PDB file of N, CA and C and ligand atoms in Angstrom:
ATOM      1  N   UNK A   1     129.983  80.983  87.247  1.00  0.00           N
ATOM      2  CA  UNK A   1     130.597  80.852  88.573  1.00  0.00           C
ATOM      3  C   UNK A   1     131.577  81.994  88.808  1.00  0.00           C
ATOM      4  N   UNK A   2     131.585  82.404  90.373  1.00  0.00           N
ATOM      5  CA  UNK A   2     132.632  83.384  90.003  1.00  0.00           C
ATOM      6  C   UNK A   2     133.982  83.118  90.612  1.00  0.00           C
ATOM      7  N   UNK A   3     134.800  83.989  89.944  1.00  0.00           N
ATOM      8  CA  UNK A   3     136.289  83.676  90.536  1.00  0.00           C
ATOM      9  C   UNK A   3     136.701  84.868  91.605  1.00  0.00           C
ATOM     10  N   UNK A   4     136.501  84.891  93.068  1.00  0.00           N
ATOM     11  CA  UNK A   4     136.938  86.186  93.578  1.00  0.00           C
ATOM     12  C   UNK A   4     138.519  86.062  94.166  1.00  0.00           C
ATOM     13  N   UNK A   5     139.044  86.683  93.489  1.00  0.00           N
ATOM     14  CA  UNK A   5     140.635  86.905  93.878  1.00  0.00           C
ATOM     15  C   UNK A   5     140.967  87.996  95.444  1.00  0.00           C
ATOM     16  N   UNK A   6     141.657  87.978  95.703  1.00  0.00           N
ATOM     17  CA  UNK A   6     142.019  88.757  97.106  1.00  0.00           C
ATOM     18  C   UNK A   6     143.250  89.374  96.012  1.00  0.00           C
ATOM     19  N   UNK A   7     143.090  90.509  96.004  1.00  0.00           N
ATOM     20  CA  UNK A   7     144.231  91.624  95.256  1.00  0.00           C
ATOM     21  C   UNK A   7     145.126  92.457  96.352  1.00  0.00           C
ATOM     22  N   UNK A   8     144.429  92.321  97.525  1.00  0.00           N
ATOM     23  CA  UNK A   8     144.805  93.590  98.104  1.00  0.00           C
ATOM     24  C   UNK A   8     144.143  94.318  99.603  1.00  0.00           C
ATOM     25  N   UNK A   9     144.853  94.176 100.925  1.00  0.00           N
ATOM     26  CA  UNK A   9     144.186  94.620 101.905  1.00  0.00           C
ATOM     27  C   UNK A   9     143.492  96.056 101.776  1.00  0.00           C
ATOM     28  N   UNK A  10     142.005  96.386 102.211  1.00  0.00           N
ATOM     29  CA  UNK A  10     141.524  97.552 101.921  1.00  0.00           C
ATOM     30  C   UNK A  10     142.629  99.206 102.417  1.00  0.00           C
ATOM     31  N   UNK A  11     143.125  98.381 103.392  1.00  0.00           N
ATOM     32  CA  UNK A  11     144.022  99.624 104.164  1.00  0.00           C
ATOM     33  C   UNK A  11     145.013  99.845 102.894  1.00  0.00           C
ATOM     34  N   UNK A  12     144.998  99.407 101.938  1.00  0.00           N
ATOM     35  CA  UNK A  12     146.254  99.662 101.040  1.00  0.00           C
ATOM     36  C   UNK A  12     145.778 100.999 100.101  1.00  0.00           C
ATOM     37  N   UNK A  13     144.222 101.389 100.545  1.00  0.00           N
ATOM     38  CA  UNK A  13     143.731 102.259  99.475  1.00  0.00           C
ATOM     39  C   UNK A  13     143.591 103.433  99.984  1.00  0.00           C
ATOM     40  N   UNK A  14     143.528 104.472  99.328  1.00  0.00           N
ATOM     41  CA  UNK A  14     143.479 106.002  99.997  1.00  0.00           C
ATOM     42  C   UNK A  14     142.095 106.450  99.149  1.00  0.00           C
ATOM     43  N   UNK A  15     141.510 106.885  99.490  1.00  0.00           N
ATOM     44  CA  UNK A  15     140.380 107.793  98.860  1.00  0.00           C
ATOM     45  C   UNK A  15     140.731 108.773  97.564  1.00  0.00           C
ATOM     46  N   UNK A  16     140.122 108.488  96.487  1.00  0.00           N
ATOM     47  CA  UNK A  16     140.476 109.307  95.473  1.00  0.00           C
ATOM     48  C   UNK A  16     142.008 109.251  94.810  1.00  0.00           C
ATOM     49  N   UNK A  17     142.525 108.053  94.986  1.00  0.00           N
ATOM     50  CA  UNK A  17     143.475 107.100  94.471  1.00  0.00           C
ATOM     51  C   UNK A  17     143.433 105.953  93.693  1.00  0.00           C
ATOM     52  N   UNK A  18     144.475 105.967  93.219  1.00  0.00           N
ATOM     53  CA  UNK A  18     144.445 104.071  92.253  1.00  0.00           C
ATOM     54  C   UNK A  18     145.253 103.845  92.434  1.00  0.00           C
ATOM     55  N   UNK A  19     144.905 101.963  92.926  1.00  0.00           N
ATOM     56  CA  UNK A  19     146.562 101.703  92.763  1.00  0.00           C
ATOM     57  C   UNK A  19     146.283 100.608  91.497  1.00  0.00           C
ATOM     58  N   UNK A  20     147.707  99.625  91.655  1.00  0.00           N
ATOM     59  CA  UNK A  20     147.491  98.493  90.284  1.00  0.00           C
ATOM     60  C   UNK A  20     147.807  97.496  91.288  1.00  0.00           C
ATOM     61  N   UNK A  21     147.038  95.919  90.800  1.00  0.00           N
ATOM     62  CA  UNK A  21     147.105  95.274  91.105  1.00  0.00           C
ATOM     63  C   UNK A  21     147.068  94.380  89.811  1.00  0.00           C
ATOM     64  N   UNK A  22     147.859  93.064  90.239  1.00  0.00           N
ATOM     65  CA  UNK A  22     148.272  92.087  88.994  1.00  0.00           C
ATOM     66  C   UNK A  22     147.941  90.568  89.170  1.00  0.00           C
ATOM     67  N   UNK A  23     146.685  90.228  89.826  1.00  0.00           N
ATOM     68  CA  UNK A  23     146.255  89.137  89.944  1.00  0.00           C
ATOM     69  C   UNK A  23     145.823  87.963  88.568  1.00  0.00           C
ATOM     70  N   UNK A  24     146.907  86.918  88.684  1.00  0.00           N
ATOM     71  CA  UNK A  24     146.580  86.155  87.516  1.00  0.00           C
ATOM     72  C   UNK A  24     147.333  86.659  85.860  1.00  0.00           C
ATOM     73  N   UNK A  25     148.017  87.643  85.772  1.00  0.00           N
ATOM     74  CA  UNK A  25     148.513  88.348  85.114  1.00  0.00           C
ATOM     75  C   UNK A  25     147.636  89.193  84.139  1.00  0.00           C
ATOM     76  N   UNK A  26     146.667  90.118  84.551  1.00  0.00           N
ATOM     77  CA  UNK A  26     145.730  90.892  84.874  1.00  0.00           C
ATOM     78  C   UNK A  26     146.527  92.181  85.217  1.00  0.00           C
ATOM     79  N   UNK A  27     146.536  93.105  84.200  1.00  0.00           N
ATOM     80  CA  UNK A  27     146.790  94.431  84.927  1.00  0.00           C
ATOM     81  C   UNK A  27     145.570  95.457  85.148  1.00  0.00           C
ATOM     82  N   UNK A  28     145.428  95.600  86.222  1.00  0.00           N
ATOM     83  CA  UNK A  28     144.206  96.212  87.192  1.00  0.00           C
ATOM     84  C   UNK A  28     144.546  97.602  87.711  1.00  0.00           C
ATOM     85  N   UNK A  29     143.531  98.399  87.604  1.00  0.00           N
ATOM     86  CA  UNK A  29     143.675  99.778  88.435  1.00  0.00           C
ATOM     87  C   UNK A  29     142.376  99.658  89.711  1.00  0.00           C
ATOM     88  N   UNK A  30     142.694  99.835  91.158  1.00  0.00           N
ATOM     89  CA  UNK A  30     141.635  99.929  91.640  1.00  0.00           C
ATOM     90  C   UNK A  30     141.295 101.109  92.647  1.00  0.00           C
ATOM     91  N   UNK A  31     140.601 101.675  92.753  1.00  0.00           N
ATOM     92  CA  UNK A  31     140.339 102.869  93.346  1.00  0.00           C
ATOM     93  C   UNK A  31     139.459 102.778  93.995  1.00  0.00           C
ATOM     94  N   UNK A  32     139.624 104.088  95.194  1.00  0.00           N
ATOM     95  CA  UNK A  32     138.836 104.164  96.006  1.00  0.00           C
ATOM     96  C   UNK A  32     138.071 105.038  95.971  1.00  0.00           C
ATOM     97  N   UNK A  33     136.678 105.650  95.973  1.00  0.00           N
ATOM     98  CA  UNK A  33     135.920 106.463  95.863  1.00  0.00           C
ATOM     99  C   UNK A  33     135.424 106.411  97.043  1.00  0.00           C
ATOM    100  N   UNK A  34     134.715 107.902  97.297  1.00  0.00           N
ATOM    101  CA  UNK A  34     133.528 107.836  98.476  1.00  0.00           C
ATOM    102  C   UNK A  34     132.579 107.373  98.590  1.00  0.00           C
ATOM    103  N   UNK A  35     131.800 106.581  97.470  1.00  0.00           N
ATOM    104  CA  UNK A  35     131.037 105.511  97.517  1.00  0.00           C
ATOM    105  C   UNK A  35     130.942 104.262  97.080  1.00  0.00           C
ATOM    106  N   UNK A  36     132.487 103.895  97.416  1.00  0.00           N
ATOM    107  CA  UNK A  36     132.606 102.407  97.304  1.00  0.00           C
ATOM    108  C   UNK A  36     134.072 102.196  96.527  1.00  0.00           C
ATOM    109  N   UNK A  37     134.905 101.084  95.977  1.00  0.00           N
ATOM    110  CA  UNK A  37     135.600 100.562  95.739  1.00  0.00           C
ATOM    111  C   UNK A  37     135.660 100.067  93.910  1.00  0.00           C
ATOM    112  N   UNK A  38     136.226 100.687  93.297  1.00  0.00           N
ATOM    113  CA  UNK A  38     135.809  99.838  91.573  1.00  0.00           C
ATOM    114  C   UNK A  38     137.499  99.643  90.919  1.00  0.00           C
ATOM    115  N   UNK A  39     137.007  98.632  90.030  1.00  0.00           N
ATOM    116  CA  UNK A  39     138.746  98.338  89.315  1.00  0.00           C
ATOM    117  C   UNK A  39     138.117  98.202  87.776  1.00  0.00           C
ATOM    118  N   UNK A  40     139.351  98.725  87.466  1.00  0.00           N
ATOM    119  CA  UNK A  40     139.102  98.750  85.904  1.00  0.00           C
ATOM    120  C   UNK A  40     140.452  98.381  85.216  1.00  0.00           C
ATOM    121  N   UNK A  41     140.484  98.323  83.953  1.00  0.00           N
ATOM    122  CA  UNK A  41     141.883  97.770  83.816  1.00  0.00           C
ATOM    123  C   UNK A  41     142.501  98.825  83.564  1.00  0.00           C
ATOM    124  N   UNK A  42     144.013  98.489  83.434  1.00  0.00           N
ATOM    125  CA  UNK A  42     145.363  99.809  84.246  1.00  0.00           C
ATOM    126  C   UNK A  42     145.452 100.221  82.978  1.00  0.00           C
ATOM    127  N   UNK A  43     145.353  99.770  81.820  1.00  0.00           N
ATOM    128  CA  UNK A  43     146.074 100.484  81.070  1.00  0.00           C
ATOM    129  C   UNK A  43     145.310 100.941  79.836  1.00  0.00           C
ATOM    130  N   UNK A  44     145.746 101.958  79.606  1.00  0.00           N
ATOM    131  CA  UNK A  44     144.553 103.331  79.207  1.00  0.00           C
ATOM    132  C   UNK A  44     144.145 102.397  77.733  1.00  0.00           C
ATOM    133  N   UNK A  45     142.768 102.496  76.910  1.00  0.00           N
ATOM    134  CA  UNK A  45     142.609 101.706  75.639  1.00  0.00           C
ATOM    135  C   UNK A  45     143.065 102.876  74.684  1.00  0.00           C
ATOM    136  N   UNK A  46     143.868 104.418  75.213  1.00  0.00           N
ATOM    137  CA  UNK A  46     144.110 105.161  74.089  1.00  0.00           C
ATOM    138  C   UNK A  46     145.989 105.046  73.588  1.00  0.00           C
ATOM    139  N   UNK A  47     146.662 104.422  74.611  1.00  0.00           N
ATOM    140  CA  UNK A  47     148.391 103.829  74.866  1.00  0.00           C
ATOM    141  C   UNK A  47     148.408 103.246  75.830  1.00  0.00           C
ATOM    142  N   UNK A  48     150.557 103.876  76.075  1.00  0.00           N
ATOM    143  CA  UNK A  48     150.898 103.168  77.087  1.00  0.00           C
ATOM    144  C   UNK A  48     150.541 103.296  78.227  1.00  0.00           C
ATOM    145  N   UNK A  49     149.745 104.236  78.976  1.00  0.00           N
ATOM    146  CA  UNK A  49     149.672 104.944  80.232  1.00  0.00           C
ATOM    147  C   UNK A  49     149.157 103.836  81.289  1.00  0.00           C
ATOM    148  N   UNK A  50     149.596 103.974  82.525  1.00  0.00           N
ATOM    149  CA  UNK A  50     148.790 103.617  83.530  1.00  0.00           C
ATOM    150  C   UNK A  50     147.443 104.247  84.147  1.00  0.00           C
ATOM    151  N   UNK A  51     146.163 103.807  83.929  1.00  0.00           N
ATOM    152  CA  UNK A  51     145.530 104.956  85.086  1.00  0.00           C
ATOM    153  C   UNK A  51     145.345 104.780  86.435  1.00  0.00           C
ATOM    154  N   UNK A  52     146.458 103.905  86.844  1.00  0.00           N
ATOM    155  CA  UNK A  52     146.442 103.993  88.184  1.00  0.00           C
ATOM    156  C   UNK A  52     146.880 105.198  88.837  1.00  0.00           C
ATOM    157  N   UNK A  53     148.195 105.630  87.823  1.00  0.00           N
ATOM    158  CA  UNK A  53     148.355 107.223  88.136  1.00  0.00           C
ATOM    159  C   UNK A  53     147.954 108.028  87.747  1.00  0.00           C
ATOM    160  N   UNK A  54     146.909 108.064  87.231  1.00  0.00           N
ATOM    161  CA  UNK A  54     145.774 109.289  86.472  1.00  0.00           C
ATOM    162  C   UNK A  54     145.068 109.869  87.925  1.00  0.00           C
ATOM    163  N   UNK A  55     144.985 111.071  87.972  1.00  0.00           N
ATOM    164  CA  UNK A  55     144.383 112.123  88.762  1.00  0.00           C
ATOM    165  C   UNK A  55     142.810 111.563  88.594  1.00  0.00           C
ATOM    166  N   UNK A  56     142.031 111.459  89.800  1.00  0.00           N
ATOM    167  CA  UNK A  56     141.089 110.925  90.277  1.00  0.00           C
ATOM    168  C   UNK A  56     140.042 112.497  90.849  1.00  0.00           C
ATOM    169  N   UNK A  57     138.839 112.215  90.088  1.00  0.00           N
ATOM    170  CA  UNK A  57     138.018 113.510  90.720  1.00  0.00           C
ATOM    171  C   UNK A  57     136.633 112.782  90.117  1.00  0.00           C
ATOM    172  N   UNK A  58     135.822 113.256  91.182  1.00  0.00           N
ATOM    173  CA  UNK A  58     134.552 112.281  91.240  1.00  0.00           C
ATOM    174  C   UNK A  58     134.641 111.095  91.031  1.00  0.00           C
ATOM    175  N   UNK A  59     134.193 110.405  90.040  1.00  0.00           N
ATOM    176  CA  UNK A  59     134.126 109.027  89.507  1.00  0.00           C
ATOM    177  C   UNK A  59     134.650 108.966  87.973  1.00  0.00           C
ATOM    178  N   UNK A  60     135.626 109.872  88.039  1.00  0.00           N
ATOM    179  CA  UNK A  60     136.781 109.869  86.517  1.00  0.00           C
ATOM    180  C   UNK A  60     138.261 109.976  86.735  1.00  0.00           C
ATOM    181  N   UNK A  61     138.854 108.962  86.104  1.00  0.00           N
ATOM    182  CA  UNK A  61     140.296 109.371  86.425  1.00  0.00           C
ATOM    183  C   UNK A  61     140.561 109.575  84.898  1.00  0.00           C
ATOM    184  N   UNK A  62     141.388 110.811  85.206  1.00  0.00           N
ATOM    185  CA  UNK A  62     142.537 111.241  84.120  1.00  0.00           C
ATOM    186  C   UNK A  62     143.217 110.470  83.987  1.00  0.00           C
ATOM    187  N   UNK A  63     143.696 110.179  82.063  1.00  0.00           N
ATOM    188  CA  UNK A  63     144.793 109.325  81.705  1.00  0.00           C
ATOM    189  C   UNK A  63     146.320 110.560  81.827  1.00  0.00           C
ATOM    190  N   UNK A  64     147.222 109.932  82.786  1.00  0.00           N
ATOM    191  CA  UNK A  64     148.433 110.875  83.009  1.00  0.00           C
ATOM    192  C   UNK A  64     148.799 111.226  81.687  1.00  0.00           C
ATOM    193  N   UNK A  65     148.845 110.799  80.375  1.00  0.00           N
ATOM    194  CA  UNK A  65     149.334 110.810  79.304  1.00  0.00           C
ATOM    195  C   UNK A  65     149.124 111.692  78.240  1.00  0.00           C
ATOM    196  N   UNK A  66     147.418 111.747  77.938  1.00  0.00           N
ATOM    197  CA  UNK A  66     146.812 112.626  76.936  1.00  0.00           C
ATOM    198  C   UNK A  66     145.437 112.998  77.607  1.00  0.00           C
ATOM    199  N   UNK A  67     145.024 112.712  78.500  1.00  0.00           N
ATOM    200  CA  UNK A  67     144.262 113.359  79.441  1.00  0.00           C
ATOM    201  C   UNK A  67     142.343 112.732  79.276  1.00  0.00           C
ATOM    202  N   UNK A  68     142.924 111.487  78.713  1.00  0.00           N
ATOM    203  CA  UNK A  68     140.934 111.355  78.166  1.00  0.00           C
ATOM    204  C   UNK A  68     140.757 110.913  79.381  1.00  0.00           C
ATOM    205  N   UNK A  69     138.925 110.993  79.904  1.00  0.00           N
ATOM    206  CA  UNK A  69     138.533 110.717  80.618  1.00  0.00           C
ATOM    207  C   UNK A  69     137.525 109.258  80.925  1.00  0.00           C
ATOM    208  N   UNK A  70     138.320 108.454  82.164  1.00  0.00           N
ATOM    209  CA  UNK A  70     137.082 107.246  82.342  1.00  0.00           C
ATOM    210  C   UNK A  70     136.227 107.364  83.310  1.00  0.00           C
ATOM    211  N   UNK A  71     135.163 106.762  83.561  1.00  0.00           N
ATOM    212  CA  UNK A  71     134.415 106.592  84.706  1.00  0.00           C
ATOM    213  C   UNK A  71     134.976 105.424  85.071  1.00  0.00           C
ATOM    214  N   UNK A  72     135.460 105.490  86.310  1.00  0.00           N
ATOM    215  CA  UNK A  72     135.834 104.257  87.342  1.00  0.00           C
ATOM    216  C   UNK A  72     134.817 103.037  87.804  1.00  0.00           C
ATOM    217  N   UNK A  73     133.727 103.511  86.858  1.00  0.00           N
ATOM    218  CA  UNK A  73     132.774 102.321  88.108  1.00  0.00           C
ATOM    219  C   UNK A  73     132.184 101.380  86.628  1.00  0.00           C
ATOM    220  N   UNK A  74     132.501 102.177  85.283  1.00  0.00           N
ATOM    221  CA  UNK A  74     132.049 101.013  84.259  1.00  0.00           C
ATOM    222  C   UNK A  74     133.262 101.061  82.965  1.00  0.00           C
ATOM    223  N   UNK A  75     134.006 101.990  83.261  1.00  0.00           N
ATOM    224  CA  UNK A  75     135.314 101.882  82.160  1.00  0.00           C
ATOM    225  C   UNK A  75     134.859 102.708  80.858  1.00  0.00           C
ATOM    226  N   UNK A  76     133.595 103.341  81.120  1.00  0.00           N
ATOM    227  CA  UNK A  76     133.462 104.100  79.818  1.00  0.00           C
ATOM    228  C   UNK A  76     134.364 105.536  79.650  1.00  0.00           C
ATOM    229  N   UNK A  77     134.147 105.739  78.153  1.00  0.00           N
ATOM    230  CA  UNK A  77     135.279 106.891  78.140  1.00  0.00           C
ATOM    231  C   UNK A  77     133.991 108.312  78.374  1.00  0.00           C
ATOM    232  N   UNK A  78     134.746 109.331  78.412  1.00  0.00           N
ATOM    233  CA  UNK A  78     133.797 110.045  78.914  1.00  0.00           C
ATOM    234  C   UNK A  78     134.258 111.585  77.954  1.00  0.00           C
ATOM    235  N   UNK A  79     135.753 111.244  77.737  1.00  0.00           N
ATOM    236  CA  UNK A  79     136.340 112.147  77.335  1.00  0.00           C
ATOM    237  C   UNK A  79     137.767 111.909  76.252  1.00  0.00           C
ATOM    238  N   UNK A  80     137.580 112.864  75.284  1.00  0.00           N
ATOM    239  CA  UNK A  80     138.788 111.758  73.991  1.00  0.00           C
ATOM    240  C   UNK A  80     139.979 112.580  74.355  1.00  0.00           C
ATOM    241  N   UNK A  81     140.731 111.876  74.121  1.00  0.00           N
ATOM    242  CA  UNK A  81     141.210 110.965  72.592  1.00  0.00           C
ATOM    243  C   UNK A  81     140.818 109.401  73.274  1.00  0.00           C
ATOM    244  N   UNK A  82     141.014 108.987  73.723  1.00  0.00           N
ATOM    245  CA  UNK A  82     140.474 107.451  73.702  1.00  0.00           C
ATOM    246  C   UNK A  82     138.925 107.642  73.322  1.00  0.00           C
ATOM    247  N   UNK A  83     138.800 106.565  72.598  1.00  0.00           N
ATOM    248  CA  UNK A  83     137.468 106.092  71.955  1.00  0.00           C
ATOM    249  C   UNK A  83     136.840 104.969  72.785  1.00  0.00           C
ATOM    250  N   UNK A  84     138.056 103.932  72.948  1.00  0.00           N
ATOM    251  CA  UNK A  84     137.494 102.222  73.412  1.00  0.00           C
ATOM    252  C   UNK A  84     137.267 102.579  75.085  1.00  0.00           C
ATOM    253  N   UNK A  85     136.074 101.473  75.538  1.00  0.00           N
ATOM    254  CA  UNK A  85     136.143 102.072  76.822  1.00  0.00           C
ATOM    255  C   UNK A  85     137.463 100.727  77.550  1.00  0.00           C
ATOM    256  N   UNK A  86     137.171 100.947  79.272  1.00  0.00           N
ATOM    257  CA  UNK A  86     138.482  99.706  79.384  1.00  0.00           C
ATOM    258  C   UNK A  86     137.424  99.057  80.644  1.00  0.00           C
ATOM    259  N   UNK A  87     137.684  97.769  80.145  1.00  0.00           N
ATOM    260  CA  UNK A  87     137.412  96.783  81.100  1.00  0.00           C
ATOM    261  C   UNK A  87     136.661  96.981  82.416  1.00  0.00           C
ATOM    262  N   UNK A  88     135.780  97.065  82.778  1.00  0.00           N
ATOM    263  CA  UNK A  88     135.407  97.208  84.214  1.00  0.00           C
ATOM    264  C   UNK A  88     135.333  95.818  85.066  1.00  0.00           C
ATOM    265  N   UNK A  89     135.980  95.364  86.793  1.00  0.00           N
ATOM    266  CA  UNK A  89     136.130  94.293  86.715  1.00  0.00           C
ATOM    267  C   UNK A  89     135.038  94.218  88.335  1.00  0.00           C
ATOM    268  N   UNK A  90     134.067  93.146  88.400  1.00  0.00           N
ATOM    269  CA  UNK A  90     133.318  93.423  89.753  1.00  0.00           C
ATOM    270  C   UNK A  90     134.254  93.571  91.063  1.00  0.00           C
ATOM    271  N   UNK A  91     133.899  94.384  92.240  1.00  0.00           N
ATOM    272  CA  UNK A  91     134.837  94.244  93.744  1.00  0.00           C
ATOM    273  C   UNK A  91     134.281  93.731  94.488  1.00  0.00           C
ATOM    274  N   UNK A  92     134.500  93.223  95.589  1.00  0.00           N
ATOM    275  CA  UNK A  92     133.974  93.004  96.969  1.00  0.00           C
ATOM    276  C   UNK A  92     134.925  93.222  97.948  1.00  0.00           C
ATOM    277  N   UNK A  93     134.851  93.712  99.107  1.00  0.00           N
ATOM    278  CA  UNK A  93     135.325  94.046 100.268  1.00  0.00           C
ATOM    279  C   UNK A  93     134.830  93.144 101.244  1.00  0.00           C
ATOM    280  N   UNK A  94     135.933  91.987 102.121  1.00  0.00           N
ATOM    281  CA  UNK A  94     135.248  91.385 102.902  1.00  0.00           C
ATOM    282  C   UNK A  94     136.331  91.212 103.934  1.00  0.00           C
ATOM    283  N   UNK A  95     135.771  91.420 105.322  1.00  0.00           N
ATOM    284  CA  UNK A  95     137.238  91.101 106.105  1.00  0.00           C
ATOM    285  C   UNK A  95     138.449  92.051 106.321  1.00  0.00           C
ATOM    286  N   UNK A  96     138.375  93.638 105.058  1.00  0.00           N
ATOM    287  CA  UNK A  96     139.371  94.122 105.216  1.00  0.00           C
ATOM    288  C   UNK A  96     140.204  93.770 104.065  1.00  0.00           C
ATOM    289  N   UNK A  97     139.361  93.128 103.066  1.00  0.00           N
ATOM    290  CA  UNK A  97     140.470  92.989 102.330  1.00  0.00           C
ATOM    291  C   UNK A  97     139.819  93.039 100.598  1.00  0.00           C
ATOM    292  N   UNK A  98     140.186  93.444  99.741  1.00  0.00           N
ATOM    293  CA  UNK A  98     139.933  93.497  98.272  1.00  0.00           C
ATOM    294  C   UNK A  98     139.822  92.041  97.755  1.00  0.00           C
ATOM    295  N   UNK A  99     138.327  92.391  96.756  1.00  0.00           N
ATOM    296  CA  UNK A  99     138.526  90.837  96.299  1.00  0.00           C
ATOM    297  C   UNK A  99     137.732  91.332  94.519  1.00  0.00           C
ATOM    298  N   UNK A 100     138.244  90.698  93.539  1.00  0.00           N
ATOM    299  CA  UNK A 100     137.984  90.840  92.385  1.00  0.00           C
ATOM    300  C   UNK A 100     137.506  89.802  91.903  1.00  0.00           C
ATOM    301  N   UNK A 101     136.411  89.743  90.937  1.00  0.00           N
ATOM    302  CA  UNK A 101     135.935  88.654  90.511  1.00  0.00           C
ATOM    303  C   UNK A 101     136.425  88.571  89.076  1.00  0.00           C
ATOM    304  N   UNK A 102     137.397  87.598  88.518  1.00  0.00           N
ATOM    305  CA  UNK A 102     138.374  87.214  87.727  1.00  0.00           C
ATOM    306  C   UNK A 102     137.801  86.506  86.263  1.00  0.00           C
ATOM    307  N   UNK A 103     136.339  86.279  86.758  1.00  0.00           N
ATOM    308  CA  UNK A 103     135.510  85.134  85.737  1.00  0.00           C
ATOM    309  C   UNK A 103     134.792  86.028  84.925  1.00  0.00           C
ATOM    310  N   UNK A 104     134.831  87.138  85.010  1.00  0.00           N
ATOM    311  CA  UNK A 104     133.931  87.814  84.026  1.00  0.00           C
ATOM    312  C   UNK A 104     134.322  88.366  82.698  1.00  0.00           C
TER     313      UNK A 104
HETATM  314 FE1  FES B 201     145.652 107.583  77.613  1.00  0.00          FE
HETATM  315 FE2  FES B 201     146.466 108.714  75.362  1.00  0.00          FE
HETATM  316  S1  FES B 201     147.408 107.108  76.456  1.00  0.00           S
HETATM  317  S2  FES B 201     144.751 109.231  76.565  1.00  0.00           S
END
């Protein structure tokens, strides 16, 4: 069954950005791409970093910290020092507004 959470009105997102969202006590990065919307979890599997503030280009954001690379749309690493990939979490957009599915 799924759990879809409302995280966040879509207007809250900028293209080629992340923000964090903390639904359920869940720390989330979600970004906006030019083809579509993905969240992954915020915090890098190599430390402390957020990648909500990691520099965003194509479908990889930079970890602000030591610089490994994820793909935003499945959490794999793409680029080291991180090894583990991070969490990828499903989106939906309905209404204008962000919705995460929490059950997976
Ligand atoms: Fe992210 Fe080191 S904390 S690459």
């Amino acid at each position: 069954m799924n759990n879809w959470i409302d995280v966040a009105a879509e207007a809250d997102l900028f293209e080629g950005a992340g923000i964090a969202v903390t639904p359920q006590n869940h720390d989330i990065a979600v970004f906006k791409l030019e083809d579509g919307v993905y969240a992954i979890n915020n915090e890098c599997s190599h430390g402390n970093a957020k990648l909500c503030d990691g520099f965003v280009e194509g479908h990889h954001v930079e970890c602000p910290f030591h610089q490994a690379l994820f793909d935003v749309r499945d959490g794999s690493v793409q680029c080291a020092p991180a090894t583990e990939p991070v969490k990828a979490w499903p989106v939906k957009i309905e209404n204008g507004r962000v919705f995460l599915d929490l059950q997976t």
